[in-house]
Every structure is written in C-alpha cells, then in structure tokens.
mmCIF file of C-alpha atoms and ligand atoms in Angstrom:
data_model
loop_
_atom_site.group_PDB
_atom_site.id
_atom_site.type_symbol
_atom_site.label_atom_id
_atom_site.label_comp_id
_atom_site.label_asym_id
_atom_site.label_seq_id
_atom_site.Cartn_x
_atom_site.Cartn_y
_atom_site.Cartn_z
ATOM 1 C CA MET A 1 0.097 0.146 -0.173
ATOM 2 C CA LYS A 2 0.940 3.625 -0.523
ATOM 3 C CA ILE A 3 1.619 5.345 2.874
ATOM 4 C CA ALA A 4 2.664 8.525 4.063
ATOM 5 C CA VAL A 5 3.893 8.657 7.584
ATOM 6 C CA PHE A 6 3.541 11.616 9.363
ATOM 7 C CA SER A 7 5.771 12.782 12.212
ATOM 8 C CA SER A 8 8.481 10.316 11.129
ATOM 9 C CA LYS A 9 12.074 10.958 13.239
ATOM 10 C CA SER A 10 15.135 8.376 11.833
ATOM 11 C CA TYR A 11 14.174 6.321 14.690
ATOM 12 C CA ASP A 12 11.293 5.450 13.335
ATOM 13 C CA ARG A 13 11.603 5.659 9.338
ATOM 14 C CA GLN A 14 15.004 3.317 10.515
ATOM 15 C CA SER A 15 12.832 0.695 11.861
ATOM 16 C CA LEU A 16 10.311 1.124 9.658
ATOM 17 C CA GLU A 17 12.060 0.611 6.617
ATOM 18 C CA ARG A 18 13.758 -2.432 8.323
ATOM 19 C CA TYR A 19 10.695 -4.681 8.714
ATOM 20 C CA ASN A 20 8.973 -3.564 5.432
ATOM 21 C CA VAL A 21 11.021 -5.937 3.724
ATOM 22 C CA SER A 22 8.693 -8.362 4.725
ATOM 23 C CA PHE A 23 5.496 -5.974 4.044
ATOM 24 C CA GLY A 24 6.639 -4.631 0.953
ATOM 25 C CA HIS A 25 4.288 -1.512 1.345
ATOM 26 C CA GLU A 26 5.376 1.935 -0.481
ATOM 27 C CA LEU A 27 6.599 4.265 2.347
ATOM 28 C CA THR A 28 6.990 8.050 2.129
ATOM 29 C CA PHE A 29 8.398 9.784 4.897
ATOM 30 C CA PHE A 30 7.341 13.352 6.125
ATOM 31 C CA GLU A 31 9.153 14.811 9.195
ATOM 32 C CA PRO A 32 6.431 17.446 10.132
ATOM 33 C CA ARG A 33 3.309 15.950 11.988
ATOM 34 C CA LEU A 34 -0.414 15.882 10.160
ATOM 35 C CA SER A 35 -2.216 19.115 10.917
ATOM 36 C CA SER A 36 -4.036 21.345 8.482
ATOM 37 C CA ASN A 37 -1.094 22.886 7.189
ATOM 38 C CA THR A 38 0.780 19.651 5.872
ATOM 39 C CA LEU A 39 -2.551 17.441 5.018
ATOM 40 C CA ALA A 40 -1.793 18.034 1.448
ATOM 41 C CA LEU A 41 1.376 15.978 1.578
ATOM 42 C CA ALA A 42 -0.778 12.965 2.485
ATOM 43 C CA ARG A 43 -2.930 13.665 -1.383
ATOM 44 C CA GLY A 44 -2.804 10.474 -3.310
ATOM 45 C CA PHE A 45 -2.038 8.203 0.078
ATOM 46 C CA PRO A 46 -4.493 5.602 0.736
ATOM 47 C CA GLY A 47 -2.731 4.916 3.968
ATOM 48 C CA VAL A 48 -1.876 7.392 6.249
ATOM 49 C CA CYS A 49 0.010 6.891 9.480
ATOM 50 C CA ILE A 50 0.605 9.158 12.587
ATOM 51 C CA PHE A 51 1.716 9.513 15.496
ATOM 52 C CA VAL A 52 0.528 10.984 19.351
ATOM 53 C CA ASN A 53 0.683 14.955 18.605
ATOM 54 C CA ASP A 54 -0.781 14.567 14.541
ATOM 55 C CA ALA A 55 -3.820 16.559 14.758
ATOM 56 C CA CYS A 56 -6.375 14.522 13.029
ATOM 57 C CA THR A 57 -9.339 16.700 13.735
ATOM 58 C CA ALA A 58 -12.723 16.463 11.843
ATOM 59 C CA ALA A 59 -11.541 19.138 9.624
ATOM 60 C CA VAL A 60 -8.013 17.276 8.757
ATOM 61 C CA ILE A 61 -10.234 14.313 8.267
ATOM 62 C CA ASP A 62 -12.791 15.688 6.026
ATOM 63 C CA GLU A 63 -9.847 16.782 3.635
ATOM 64 C CA LEU A 64 -8.178 13.405 3.883
ATOM 65 C CA ALA A 65 -11.206 11.619 2.559
ATOM 66 C CA GLN A 66 -11.079 13.959 -0.534
ATOM 67 C CA TYR A 67 -7.576 12.970 -1.042
ATOM 68 C CA GLY A 68 -8.159 9.301 -1.169
ATOM 69 C CA THR A 69 -7.094 8.229 2.835
ATOM 70 C CA ARG A 70 -8.604 5.063 3.367
ATOM 71 C CA ILE A 71 -7.128 4.140 6.709
ATOM 72 C CA ILE A 72 -5.229 6.044 9.474
ATOM 73 C CA ALA A 73 -3.147 3.971 11.552
ATOM 74 C CA THR A 74 -1.175 5.754 14.733
ATOM 75 C CA ARG A 75 1.680 4.216 16.036
ATOM 76 C CA SER A 76 0.896 4.427 19.642
ATOM 77 C CA ALA A 77 -1.874 2.732 21.765
ATOM 78 C CA GLY A 78 -3.317 6.154 22.507
ATOM 79 C CA TYR A 79 -6.112 7.468 19.918
ATOM 80 C CA ASN A 80 -7.378 10.633 21.522
ATOM 81 C CA GLN A 81 -6.025 12.929 19.101
ATOM 82 C CA ILE A 82 -8.418 10.796 15.973
ATOM 83 C CA ASP A 83 -11.795 12.377 15.442
ATOM 84 C CA LEU A 84 -13.255 8.739 15.245
ATOM 85 C CA ALA A 85 -16.852 9.666 14.826
ATOM 86 C CA ALA A 86 -15.573 12.015 11.480
ATOM 87 C CA ALA A 87 -13.581 9.280 10.374
ATOM 88 C CA LYS A 88 -16.178 6.704 10.797
ATOM 89 C CA GLN A 89 -18.974 9.273 8.573
ATOM 90 C CA HIS A 90 -16.065 9.047 5.727
ATOM 91 C CA GLY A 91 -15.612 5.258 5.776
ATOM 92 C CA ILE A 92 -12.094 5.922 6.885
ATOM 93 C CA LEU A 93 -10.638 3.006 9.174
ATOM 94 C CA VAL A 94 -8.667 3.603 12.276
ATOM 95 C CA VAL A 95 -5.923 1.586 13.308
ATOM 96 C CA ARG A 96 -3.618 1.408 16.402
ATOM 97 C CA VAL A 97 -0.889 -0.634 18.180
ATOM 98 C CA PRO A 98 -3.091 -1.285 21.153
ATOM 99 C CA ALA A 99 0.327 -3.338 23.273
ATOM 100 C CA TYR A 100 3.677 -2.821 21.636
ATOM 101 C CA SER A 101 5.346 -2.725 25.008
ATOM 102 C CA PRO A 102 3.756 -2.336 28.498
ATOM 103 C CA ASN A 103 7.277 -3.017 30.000
ATOM 104 C CA ALA A 104 8.601 0.006 28.370
ATOM 105 C CA VAL A 105 6.332 2.540 29.435
ATOM 106 C CA SER A 106 6.026 0.609 32.814
ATOM 107 C CA GLU A 107 9.970 0.505 33.190
ATOM 108 C CA PHE A 108 10.309 4.556 32.648
ATOM 109 C CA THR A 109 7.702 5.536 35.445
ATOM 110 C CA LEU A 110 9.903 3.719 37.665
ATOM 111 C CA ALA A 111 12.592 5.327 36.101
ATOM 112 C CA LEU A 112 10.899 8.780 36.938
ATOM 113 C CA ILE A 113 10.217 7.814 40.563
ATOM 114 C CA LEU A 114 13.374 6.599 41.711
ATOM 115 C CA THR A 115 15.129 9.538 39.811
ATOM 116 C CA LEU A 116 12.853 11.785 41.578
ATOM 117 C CA GLY A 117 12.525 10.440 44.910
ATOM 118 C CA ARG A 118 16.191 9.984 45.311
ATOM 119 C CA LYS A 119 17.248 12.880 43.032
ATOM 120 C CA ILE A 120 19.319 11.169 40.676
ATOM 121 C CA HIS A 121 18.997 14.433 38.421
ATOM 122 C CA LYS A 122 20.173 16.448 41.137
ATOM 123 C CA ALA A 123 23.218 14.313 42.035
ATOM 124 C CA TYR A 124 24.094 13.976 38.297
ATOM 125 C CA ASN A 125 24.132 17.770 37.633
ATOM 126 C CA ARG A 126 26.190 18.307 40.700
ATOM 127 C CA SER A 127 28.697 15.662 39.921
ATOM 128 C CA ARG A 128 29.141 17.088 36.203
ATOM 129 C CA GLU A 129 30.471 20.420 38.145
ATOM 130 C CA PHE A 130 32.559 18.937 40.459
ATOM 131 C CA ASN A 131 30.329 19.264 42.995
ATOM 132 C CA PHE A 132 30.394 16.130 44.991
ATOM 133 C CA GLU A 133 28.583 17.806 48.387
ATOM 134 C CA ILE A 134 25.203 15.257 49.356
ATOM 135 C CA ALA A 135 23.582 17.651 51.769
ATOM 136 C CA GLY A 136 19.850 18.460 49.733
ATOM 137 C CA LEU A 137 19.897 15.055 47.964
ATOM 138 C CA GLU A 138 17.967 13.209 50.707
ATOM 139 C CA GLY A 139 15.232 10.628 49.411
ATOM 140 C CA PHE A 140 12.832 7.957 50.316
ATOM 141 C CA GLU A 141 12.083 4.755 50.037
ATOM 142 C CA LEU A 142 9.633 2.838 48.273
ATOM 143 C CA ARG A 143 9.033 0.653 51.090
ATOM 144 C CA ASP A 144 7.851 2.919 53.260
ATOM 145 C CA LYS A 145 4.879 3.850 50.787
ATOM 146 C CA THR A 146 1.933 3.623 49.270
ATOM 147 C CA VAL A 147 1.876 3.705 45.640
ATOM 148 C CA GLY A 148 -1.688 4.257 43.860
ATOM 149 C CA VAL A 149 -1.983 3.290 40.459
ATOM 150 C CA PHE A 150 -4.886 4.364 38.204
ATOM 151 C CA GLY A 151 -6.032 2.893 35.426
ATOM 152 C CA THR A 152 -4.729 -1.099 35.431
ATOM 153 C CA GLY A 153 -4.853 -1.963 31.970
ATOM 154 C CA LYS A 154 -1.571 -3.322 30.694
ATOM 155 C CA ILE A 155 0.656 -0.175 31.195
ATOM 156 C CA GLY A 156 -1.044 0.035 35.293
ATOM 157 C CA GLN A 157 -0.400 -3.751 35.501
ATOM 158 C CA MET A 158 3.221 -4.459 34.260
ATOM 159 C CA VAL A 159 3.881 -0.870 36.604
ATOM 160 C CA ILE A 160 2.224 -2.869 39.680
ATOM 161 C CA LYS A 161 3.760 -6.039 38.952
ATOM 162 C CA ASN A 162 7.541 -4.360 38.751
ATOM 163 C CA LEU A 163 6.449 -2.395 41.632
ATOM 164 C CA SER A 164 5.470 -5.528 43.715
ATOM 165 C CA GLY A 165 9.675 -6.053 44.002
ATOM 166 C CA PHE A 166 9.748 -2.840 46.255
ATOM 167 C CA GLY A 167 7.975 -3.542 49.098
ATOM 168 C CA CYS A 168 5.631 -0.577 49.325
ATOM 169 C CA ARG A 169 1.623 -0.823 49.644
ATOM 170 C CA ILE A 170 0.216 -1.234 46.339
ATOM 171 C CA LEU A 171 -3.499 0.541 45.832
ATOM 172 C CA ALA A 172 -5.396 0.175 42.615
ATOM 173 C CA TYR A 173 -8.331 2.146 40.645
ATOM 174 C CA ASP A 174 -10.223 1.163 37.797
ATOM 175 C CA LYS A 175 -13.458 1.265 36.614
ATOM 176 C CA PHE A 176 -12.754 -2.673 35.890
ATOM 177 C CA PRO A 177 -11.247 -4.339 37.915
ATOM 178 C CA ASN A 178 -8.615 -7.394 37.104
ATOM 179 C CA ASP A 179 -7.818 -10.251 38.931
ATOM 180 C CA GLU A 180 -4.507 -10.879 38.357
ATOM 181 C CA VAL A 181 -3.771 -7.055 39.540
ATOM 182 C CA LYS A 182 -5.326 -8.504 42.831
ATOM 183 C CA ARG A 183 -2.581 -10.652 43.520
ATOM 184 C CA TYR A 184 -0.527 -7.614 43.894
ATOM 185 C CA ALA A 185 -2.437 -4.551 44.824
ATOM 186 C CA THR A 186 -5.717 -4.000 46.531
ATOM 187 C CA TYR A 187 -8.125 -2.442 44.597
ATOM 188 C CA VAL A 188 -9.997 0.573 46.586
ATOM 189 C CA ASP A 189 -12.884 3.370 46.380
ATOM 190 C CA GLY A 190 -11.939 7.153 44.821
ATOM 191 C CA PRO A 191 -11.726 8.696 48.169
ATOM 192 C CA THR A 192 -10.003 6.400 49.487
ATOM 193 C CA PHE A 193 -6.724 6.086 46.527
ATOM 194 C CA ALA A 194 -6.871 9.814 47.174
ATOM 195 C CA ARG A 195 -6.355 9.789 50.647
ATOM 196 C CA GLU A 196 -3.946 7.178 51.117
ATOM 197 C CA SER A 197 -1.722 7.102 48.354
ATOM 198 C CA ASP A 198 1.993 9.183 48.938
ATOM 199 C CA ILE A 199 2.692 8.289 45.142
ATOM 200 C CA ILE A 200 -0.269 8.142 42.106
ATOM 201 C CA THR A 201 1.044 7.069 39.282
ATOM 202 C CA LEU A 202 -1.827 7.814 35.987
ATOM 203 C CA HIS A 203 -2.071 5.045 33.481
ATOM 204 C CA CYS A 204 -5.740 5.527 32.205
ATOM 205 C CA PRO A 205 -6.460 6.653 28.781
ATOM 206 C CA LEU A 206 -7.550 10.437 27.790
ATOM 207 C CA THR A 207 -11.435 10.497 27.310
ATOM 208 C CA PRO A 208 -13.681 13.406 28.225
ATOM 209 C CA GLU A 209 -14.245 11.406 31.450
ATOM 210 C CA THR A 210 -10.616 12.028 32.717
ATOM 211 C CA HIS A 211 -10.127 14.997 30.659
ATOM 212 C CA HIS A 212 -8.678 17.477 33.859
ATOM 213 C CA ILE A 213 -9.174 14.243 36.438
ATOM 214 C CA LEU A 214 -6.856 16.340 38.595
ATOM 215 C CA ASN A 215 -8.259 19.873 39.002
ATOM 216 C CA GLN A 216 -9.265 22.277 41.493
ATOM 217 C CA GLU A 217 -11.936 19.860 42.838
ATOM 218 C CA THR A 218 -10.188 16.698 43.340
ATOM 219 C CA LEU A 219 -6.576 17.891 43.714
ATOM 220 C CA PRO A 220 -7.360 19.052 47.553
ATOM 221 C CA TYR A 221 -8.436 15.613 48.786
ATOM 222 C CA LEU A 222 -5.030 14.314 47.642
ATOM 223 C CA LYS A 223 -2.400 13.477 51.090
ATOM 224 C CA ASP A 224 -0.587 16.607 51.846
ATOM 225 C CA GLY A 225 2.938 16.422 49.443
ATOM 226 C CA VAL A 226 1.506 13.892 47.278
ATOM 227 C CA PHE A 227 3.903 12.725 44.456
ATOM 228 C CA ILE A 228 2.231 12.950 40.851
ATOM 229 C CA VAL A 229 3.401 10.712 37.577
ATOM 230 C CA ASN A 230 1.671 11.181 34.294
ATOM 231 C CA THR A 231 3.224 8.993 31.458
ATOM 232 C CA SER A 232 -0.494 8.915 30.506
ATOM 233 C CA ARG A 233 -1.752 11.742 28.439
ATOM 234 C CA GLY A 234 -1.048 15.454 29.632
ATOM 235 C CA ALA A 235 -4.564 16.634 29.894
ATOM 236 C CA LEU A 236 -5.079 14.286 32.693
ATOM 237 C CA LEU A 237 -3.836 16.965 34.633
ATOM 238 C CA ASP A 238 -5.378 20.510 34.818
ATOM 239 C CA THR A 239 -1.652 22.117 34.462
ATOM 240 C CA ARG A 240 -2.584 25.231 35.772
ATOM 241 C CA LYS A 241 -4.007 24.035 39.245
ATOM 242 C CA VAL A 242 -1.224 21.875 39.409
ATOM 243 C CA ILE A 243 0.869 24.961 39.482
ATOM 244 C CA THR A 244 -1.155 26.179 42.135
ATOM 245 C CA PHE A 245 -0.722 23.126 43.903
ATOM 246 C CA LEU A 246 2.953 22.863 43.419
ATOM 247 C CA LYS A 247 3.272 26.562 44.746
ATOM 248 C CA ASN A 248 1.509 25.920 48.030
ATOM 249 C CA GLY A 249 2.992 22.479 48.703
ATOM 250 C CA LYS A 250 0.127 20.276 48.073
ATOM 251 C CA ILE A 251 1.648 18.432 45.542
ATOM 252 C CA GLY A 252 5.746 17.805 46.834
ATOM 253 C CA MET A 253 6.299 16.008 43.655
ATOM 254 C CA LEU A 254 5.715 16.000 40.218
ATOM 255 C CA ALA A 255 7.224 13.822 37.124
ATOM 256 C CA ILE A 256 5.394 14.313 33.696
ATOM 257 C CA ASP A 257 6.310 12.677 30.514
ATOM 258 C CA VAL A 258 3.393 14.270 28.616
ATOM 259 C CA TYR A 259 1.857 17.542 28.728
ATOM 260 C CA GLU A 260 -1.283 18.891 27.612
ATOM 261 C CA GLU A 261 -0.101 21.408 25.324
ATOM 262 C CA GLU A 262 2.622 19.499 23.770
ATOM 263 C CA ALA A 263 2.174 19.255 20.878
ATOM 264 C CA ASP A 264 3.638 22.598 19.730
ATOM 265 C CA TYR A 265 6.987 21.777 21.671
ATOM 266 C CA PHE A 266 7.769 17.876 22.281
ATOM 267 C CA TYR A 267 9.858 16.078 19.575
ATOM 268 C CA GLN A 268 11.448 19.371 18.716
ATOM 269 C CA ASP A 269 15.112 20.994 19.257
ATOM 270 C CA LEU A 270 13.982 24.535 20.488
ATOM 271 C CA SER A 271 16.775 24.909 22.837
ATOM 272 C CA ASP A 272 17.562 28.440 20.982
ATOM 273 C CA LYS A 273 14.051 29.561 21.255
ATOM 274 C CA ILE A 274 12.588 31.821 23.816
ATOM 275 C CA PRO A 275 10.092 29.732 25.542
ATOM 276 C CA THR A 276 6.369 31.142 24.715
ATOM 277 C CA ASN A 277 4.546 28.578 26.742
ATOM 278 C CA ASP A 278 3.935 29.994 30.626
ATOM 279 C CA GLU A 279 2.730 27.141 32.185
ATOM 280 C CA LEU A 280 5.389 24.577 30.644
ATOM 281 C CA ALA A 281 8.531 27.232 31.249
ATOM 282 C CA ARG A 282 7.107 27.899 34.967
ATOM 283 C CA LEU A 283 7.633 23.720 35.407
ATOM 284 C CA LEU A 284 10.481 23.548 34.357
ATOM 285 C CA THR A 285 11.332 25.936 37.092
ATOM 286 C CA PHE A 286 10.401 23.705 39.758
ATOM 287 C CA PRO A 287 13.449 22.019 41.260
ATOM 288 C CA ASN A 288 10.814 18.811 42.441
ATOM 289 C CA VAL A 289 9.223 18.498 39.108
ATOM 290 C CA LEU A 290 10.824 16.259 36.424
ATOM 291 C CA VAL A 291 9.555 17.031 32.652
ATOM 292 C CA THR A 292 10.360 14.693 29.906
ATOM 293 C CA SER A 293 9.334 14.866 26.361
ATOM 294 C CA HIS A 294 6.836 11.593 25.625
ATOM 295 C CA MET A 295 9.273 8.912 25.408
ATOM 296 C CA ALA A 296 8.293 6.412 28.101
ATOM 297 C CA PHE A 297 7.716 4.042 24.988
ATOM 298 C CA LEU A 298 11.441 4.918 23.291
ATOM 299 C CA THR A 299 12.518 1.308 23.590
ATOM 300 C CA ASP A 300 14.419 -0.685 20.927
ATOM 301 C CA HIS A 301 11.862 -3.570 21.784
ATOM 302 C CA ALA A 302 8.861 -0.784 21.581
ATOM 303 C CA LEU A 303 10.184 0.294 18.349
ATOM 304 C CA ARG A 304 10.157 -2.884 16.196
ATOM 305 C CA ASN A 305 6.620 -3.932 17.837
ATOM 306 C CA ILE A 306 5.322 -0.414 16.905
ATOM 307 C CA ALA A 307 6.646 -0.776 13.253
ATOM 308 C CA GLU A 308 5.594 -4.647 12.949
ATOM 309 C CA THR A 309 2.139 -3.832 14.176
ATOM 310 C CA THR A 310 1.705 -0.871 12.368
ATOM 311 C CA LEU A 311 2.887 -2.423 8.795
ATOM 312 C CA GLY A 312 1.135 -5.790 9.280
ATOM 313 C CA ASN A 313 -2.673 -3.197 10.269
ATOM 314 C CA PHE A 314 -2.282 -1.838 6.510
ATOM 315 C CA ALA A 315 -1.456 -5.062 4.907
ATOM 316 C CA GLU A 316 -4.418 -6.845 6.838
ATOM 317 C CA PHE A 317 -6.674 -3.804 5.852
ATOM 318 C CA GLU A 318 -5.019 -4.691 2.215
ATOM 319 C CA ARG A 319 -6.410 -7.969 2.356
ATOM 320 C CA THR A 320 -9.624 -8.141 4.335
ATOM 321 C CA GLY A 321 -10.724 -3.910 4.101
ATOM 322 C CA GLN A 322 -10.796 -4.426 7.664
ATOM 323 C CA CYS A 323 -8.322 -4.849 10.491
ATOM 324 C CA ALA A 324 -8.115 -6.766 14.453
ATOM 325 C CA ASN A 325 -6.598 -3.322 15.447
ATOM 326 C CA GLN A 326 -8.981 -1.090 14.714
ATOM 327 C CA VAL A 327 -10.848 1.472 17.120
ATOM 328 C CA GLY A 328 -13.941 3.452 16.957
HETATM 329 P P1 NAI B 401 -5.044 -0.130 28.438
HETATM 330 O O1 NAI B 401 -6.237 0.206 28.027
HETATM 331 O O2 NAI B 401 -4.860 -1.731 28.500
HETATM 332 O O3 NAI B 401 -5.559 0.432 30.248
HETATM 333 C C1 NAI B 401 -6.097 1.314 30.676
HETATM 334 C C2 NAI B 401 -7.115 1.012 31.982
HETATM 335 O O4 NAI B 401 -7.676 2.674 31.919
HETATM 336 C C3 NAI B 401 -8.426 0.178 31.590
HETATM 337 O O5 NAI B 401 -8.164 -0.627 32.681
HETATM 338 C C4 NAI B 401 -9.516 0.901 32.018
HETATM 339 O O6 NAI B 401 -10.763 0.449 32.671
HETATM 340 C C5 NAI B 401 -9.038 2.121 32.865
HETATM 341 N N1 NAI B 401 -9.732 3.300 32.647
HETATM 342 C C6 NAI B 401 -10.478 4.041 31.953
HETATM 343 N N2 NAI B 401 -11.159 4.769 31.910
HETATM 344 C C7 NAI B 401 -11.018 5.125 33.202
HETATM 345 C C8 NAI B 401 -11.953 6.138 34.661
HETATM 346 N N3 NAI B 401 -12.508 7.153 34.017
HETATM 347 N N4 NAI B 401 -11.266 5.745 35.166
HETATM 348 C C9 NAI B 401 -10.655 4.657 36.054
HETATM 349 N N5 NAI B 401 -9.638 3.599 35.423
HETATM 350 C C10 NAI B 401 -9.993 3.839 33.674
HETATM 351 O O7 NAI B 401 -4.454 1.316 28.194
HETATM 352 P P2 NAI B 401 -2.713 0.732 28.815
HETATM 353 O O8 NAI B 401 -1.797 0.620 27.114
HETATM 354 O O9 NAI B 401 -2.346 0.579 29.472
HETATM 355 O O10 NAI B 401 -2.423 2.507 27.999
HETATM 356 C C11 NAI B 401 -2.759 3.400 28.766
HETATM 357 C C12 NAI B 401 -2.654 4.734 28.421
HETATM 358 O O11 NAI B 401 -1.318 5.056 28.669
HETATM 359 C C13 NAI B 401 -2.511 5.006 26.922
HETATM 360 O O12 NAI B 401 -4.120 5.268 27.058
HETATM 361 C C14 NAI B 401 -1.424 5.965 26.706
HETATM 362 O O13 NAI B 401 -2.082 7.007 26.757
HETATM 363 C C15 NAI B 401 -0.465 6.452 27.936
HETATM 364 N N6 NAI B 401 0.590 5.795 26.813
HETATM 365 C C16 NAI B 401 1.727 6.644 27.083
HETATM 366 C C17 NAI B 401 2.587 6.151 26.304
HETATM 367 C C18 NAI B 401 4.126 7.173 26.392
HETATM 368 O O14 NAI B 401 5.197 7.285 25.711
HETATM 369 N N7 NAI B 401 4.337 7.920 27.590
HETATM 370 C C19 NAI B 401 2.883 4.837 25.666
HETATM 371 C C20 NAI B 401 1.861 3.931 25.606
HETATM 372 C C21 NAI B 401 0.414 4.578 26.214
#
C-alpha cells in the first residue's frame, strides 16, 4: 500500500524500513506532524500513518477523505488525537498498536519515581560540576510508601508487578478491576485512593471522563505532599491548577512525560528559541518537577513492535478491508 508516514523521526524511519522488507509497502516519510498546514502531503495516499501529536481533527479528516485516504494508522496505543466520528462518517478505518510494550512505559514510570525520589537528576548535575556535596539529596524508600496506580490495564498492571518487588503498599483504582492485579495490589474506592496514596501514577486513557481528572476540585483530596506521575496523556492534569498546588506544597513532586500542550513543543529542539508556553516554562523552574518529552515508549523493543504491528495493520486492511486493531 502507498503510505504517507507523518511525524517520522530517524528512529521511525529506520525501524519501519527494516521491517517493511517483509511487507513491501510503499512508504513515504514526512517529518512534520499531520495538521491542516501539512495535510496536502497526504494527497493520493490511501494509507496515512501518524503519531501521538498529529492533529487528526474532523476538518483534517474531511480533507483526507477528499484526497483518497482509506486508513489512518497511529503508531501508538492511545488514539485521542483522532476524531473517530469524522473518520467513521467518511468510511476511513482507524487502527492502532494496542500493546507494543507495556514494559517500556512501566520501566520508564519506575525510572521517573526513582530519579525524583532519590534526586538523581540533581546529583548528576552536581557531579558534572565537580560538586560532590550530598546535603539536600536525601530521598525516600519505596517500602515506606503507598503507591496508587490509577488505571490497571496493560501498562498499569505491569507497573504494579514491577513495583511489587520494592515492598511498597500498592493501591489500585480502575472501573474494571482485574483479578491478576489483586495478587499484588488492593483495589480501593476513589476517596480511599486519593487519601492514602503517597505516590499516584496515572495509566488510563484520555477520554472526556478523564480529562483534567486532577483539577481544582480533586487535588485538595490528595495527601499533603503527594508525588504525581503522569506518563499517560497531558490533559489528565489541569496544568494551571497543578502549578498552584505545587506552589502551595500540596503536590510535593511531579514527574510528567506528557504535557497537555505538548504538540507544539515535544519532539523538537527548541533550545535556541524563547520559551513561549508560560505553564511549561514555569513547570521547568521547580526543583521537584521532572519533565520528559513523551518518550516512555522509546525502547528498541517497542519500536520493533510498533513497526511490525503498524505495517501488519496496513497489510491486513489491504487483504481483508478490516483490521483486528481497529478502533471506533
Ligand atoms: P489499557 O486500555 O490497557 O488500560 C487503560 C485502563 O484504564 C483500563 O483498565 C481502563 O478500564 C482504565 N480506565 C479508563 N477510564 C477510566 C476511568 N475513568 N477511571 C478509571 N479507570 C479507567 O491502556 P494501556 O495500554 O495500559 O495504556 C494506558 C495509557 O498510557 C494509554 O491510553 C496512553 O494514553 C498512555 N501511553 C503513553 C505512552 C508514553 O510513551 N508516554 C506510551 C503508551 C501509552
């Protein structure tokens, strides 16, 4: 199939080209993300391949339909960036990679907790300046903490299994509790989860229900000094309110791999530009905040799975007109 690959970085290109040898698709790589400004590049491609920050709005999908697009494949598990109703209306199939590597995101989540919890980011910076003073680098041990895992699907479940080795108390919250999780964690109701978790890590999709789930109304119910970790989607947090609660100490630590306005910033080198996003700039001034650029997925194992599944999704659609990994 002729496929336009948007938001393609060198690592996407390498893995997709390597695994395409056994699929034989005709891949054309575009570095910019798909948006109303770039969608003309998709003209004449029945397959469009995107990533997490491509803007697959109803207006963009209307145009893509005119250009002959028949399938949109996101190289991610989450698909909140795609207007599914618009795609359905035009008969465009939307497919994703449902589980490329829960381990990649889980291990990154643990890395964020351990880095911030043991102040490794500060120690690293000190050592590079030949400052070997350790005062101010006191951390905590996970065995003394209660960790709340919000969302116990593929990634949340892996986080719980990985955490179980640290001896911490693990609470879980999900609309659909899972028996396997009960071997390692205790499902509790929302108020108990909020009141008793020292660390809260979010692993649910972004939906209208979970949008700004941590906000002006819910944040006060959390433990004083709570450590929040978000590797799911930026808009699960109301960032402005989170900043307020960082300033008054209610939130003691924050580690985010995702940011609600990340689309204009992440995956680009903006080091010689004046920061234009006030909230992002403010977050970066806090010593107890760690920001990474939506990279929890980025392992060799995950890239291989993403490439193979994505190319397979297109092949299945070509063969059958459907795909097991379709959404919507
Ligand atoms: P999943 O679909 O396996 O699990 C999601 C869980 O959230 C389900 O158990 C579901 O019941 C639960 N859930 C949904 N709405 C809820 C609500 N309102 N209240 C409580 N629980 C709710 O998804 P998976 O694979 O575990 O991924 C989770 C999220 O991680 C994805 O949606 C995506 O946004 C994010 N992600 C981030 C990556 C990164 O690089 N930072 C990479 C991959 C995924």
